[in-house]
Steps between C-alpha positions, in 0.01 A plus 500: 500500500248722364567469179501086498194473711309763333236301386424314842523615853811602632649636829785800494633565847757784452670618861699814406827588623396889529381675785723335710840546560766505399315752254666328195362744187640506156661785375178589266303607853768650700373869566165421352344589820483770729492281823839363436632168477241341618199666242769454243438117589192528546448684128690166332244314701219645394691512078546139583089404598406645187727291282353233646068684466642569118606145464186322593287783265740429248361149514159526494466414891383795631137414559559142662815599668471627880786696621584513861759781637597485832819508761569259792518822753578858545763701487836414691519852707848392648666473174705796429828630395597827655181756466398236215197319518501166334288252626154712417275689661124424686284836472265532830533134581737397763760296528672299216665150371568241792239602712218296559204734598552876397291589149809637354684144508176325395333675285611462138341600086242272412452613124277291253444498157302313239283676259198355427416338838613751746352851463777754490581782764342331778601538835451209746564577867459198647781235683653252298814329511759378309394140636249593266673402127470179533136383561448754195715363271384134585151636442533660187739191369180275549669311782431373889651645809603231695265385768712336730642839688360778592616806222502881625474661182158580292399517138499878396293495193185572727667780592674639209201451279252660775282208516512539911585827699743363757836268482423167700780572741314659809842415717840541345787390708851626490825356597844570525640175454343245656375748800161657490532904500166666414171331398229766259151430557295645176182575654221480241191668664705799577753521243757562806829276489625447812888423594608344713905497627614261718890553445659784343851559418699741712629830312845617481565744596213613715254681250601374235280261269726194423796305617771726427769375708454144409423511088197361557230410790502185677231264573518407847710528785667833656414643167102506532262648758199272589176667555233420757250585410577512136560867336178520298406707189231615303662517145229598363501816698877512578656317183882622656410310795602854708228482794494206744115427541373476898200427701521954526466495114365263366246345684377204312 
């Protein structure tokens, strides 16, 4: 596709196998890593990206070509295979794939490049969402978003190229399904993001942080605990939503 349509606009979606299990990893990567298995995979992954950056340079497309990197959620903490992990890993943020509110399940790489029109080693720590692709793309393709629906995402170039400060989304909401668990309000005059969790997904066993006896966390039902009123966060202060904000600590 490159290659055919290198001389007008063109559209590569590529959804890798990797990170994900089952790890599948060629014989090349095996014991590449020293995290096992899973950076093994995640070491053809990352081979794999830069045929694809080498490609496009190859080309001549590297200045009007924007790259987008990114994965549809964190790491799946239940996945494992004796004392094995396999399904990733979240840092400080809590909780993983499946579940609808926690940072670790939500929060995913958001890597851009394109030389020439975004400047290099910047940093951007503001909300955006995957929802987010596709009024960009239909902006930069010199189209029209539709006007007869209401659509969630914004146009990142603002952003990316630091033409404005903050993302557009000053509410982000996040589901689990088709049920609302946590709702992040971004607020601007104080830099604090506030979060909100409504329903959270009951831990197994007690103390842990995921769905172990299950595979994975459920959405509703005996599975979930239903706050009221909602567990709420500063991430900005407590990005591994740890501390439960009151009326005793937090005032405001």
């Amino acid at each position: 596709l490159v290659f055919r349509n290198k001389h007008k606009p063109f559209l590569l979606f590529l959804s890798f196998l990797h990170s994900h299990t089952p790890l599948l990893t060629t014989e090349k990567f095996l014991g590449r890593s020293s995290h096992g298995l899973y950076g093994d995979n995640v070491e053809e992954m990352d081979w794999m990206v830069g045929q694809v950056l080498d490609a496009i340079d190859k080309e001549g497309l590297k200045n009007t070509t924007l790259v987008y990197f990114a994965s549809d959620h964190g790491g799946w903490l239940e996945r494992q295979e004796g004392k094995r992990q396999l399904g990733g890993w979240n840092g400080i943020y809590r909780g993983g794939k499946a579940m609808g509110g926690w940072e670790g399940g939500i929060r995913v790489p958001g890597i851009f490049r394109w030389p020439g029109v975004l400047p290099a080693g910047t940093v951007v720590n503001e909300p955006t969402s995957l929802m987010d692709i596709y009024p960009t793309v239909v902006h930069l393709a010199g189209g029209v978003l539709p006007q007869d629906r209401v659509i969630d995402g914004r146009d990142l170039m603002p952003l990316l190229q630091g033409t404005v400060e903050h993302s557009e989304h000053e509410f982000l909401f996040h589901y689990c399904g088709i049920h609302l668990h946590a709702v992040r309000w971004h607020q601007k005059d104080s830099g604090a993001i506030w979060k909100a969790h409504y329903v959270t997904p009951v831990f197994r066993p007690p103390g842990a942080g995921a769905c172990y006896d299950r595979g994975f966390c459920p959405c509703f039902g005996e599975g979930v605990t239903h706050h009221d009123p909602p567990l709420l966060f500063d991430l900005s202060r407590d990005p591994s939503e740890a501390k439960p904000l009151s009326a005793d600590t937090e005032p405001l």
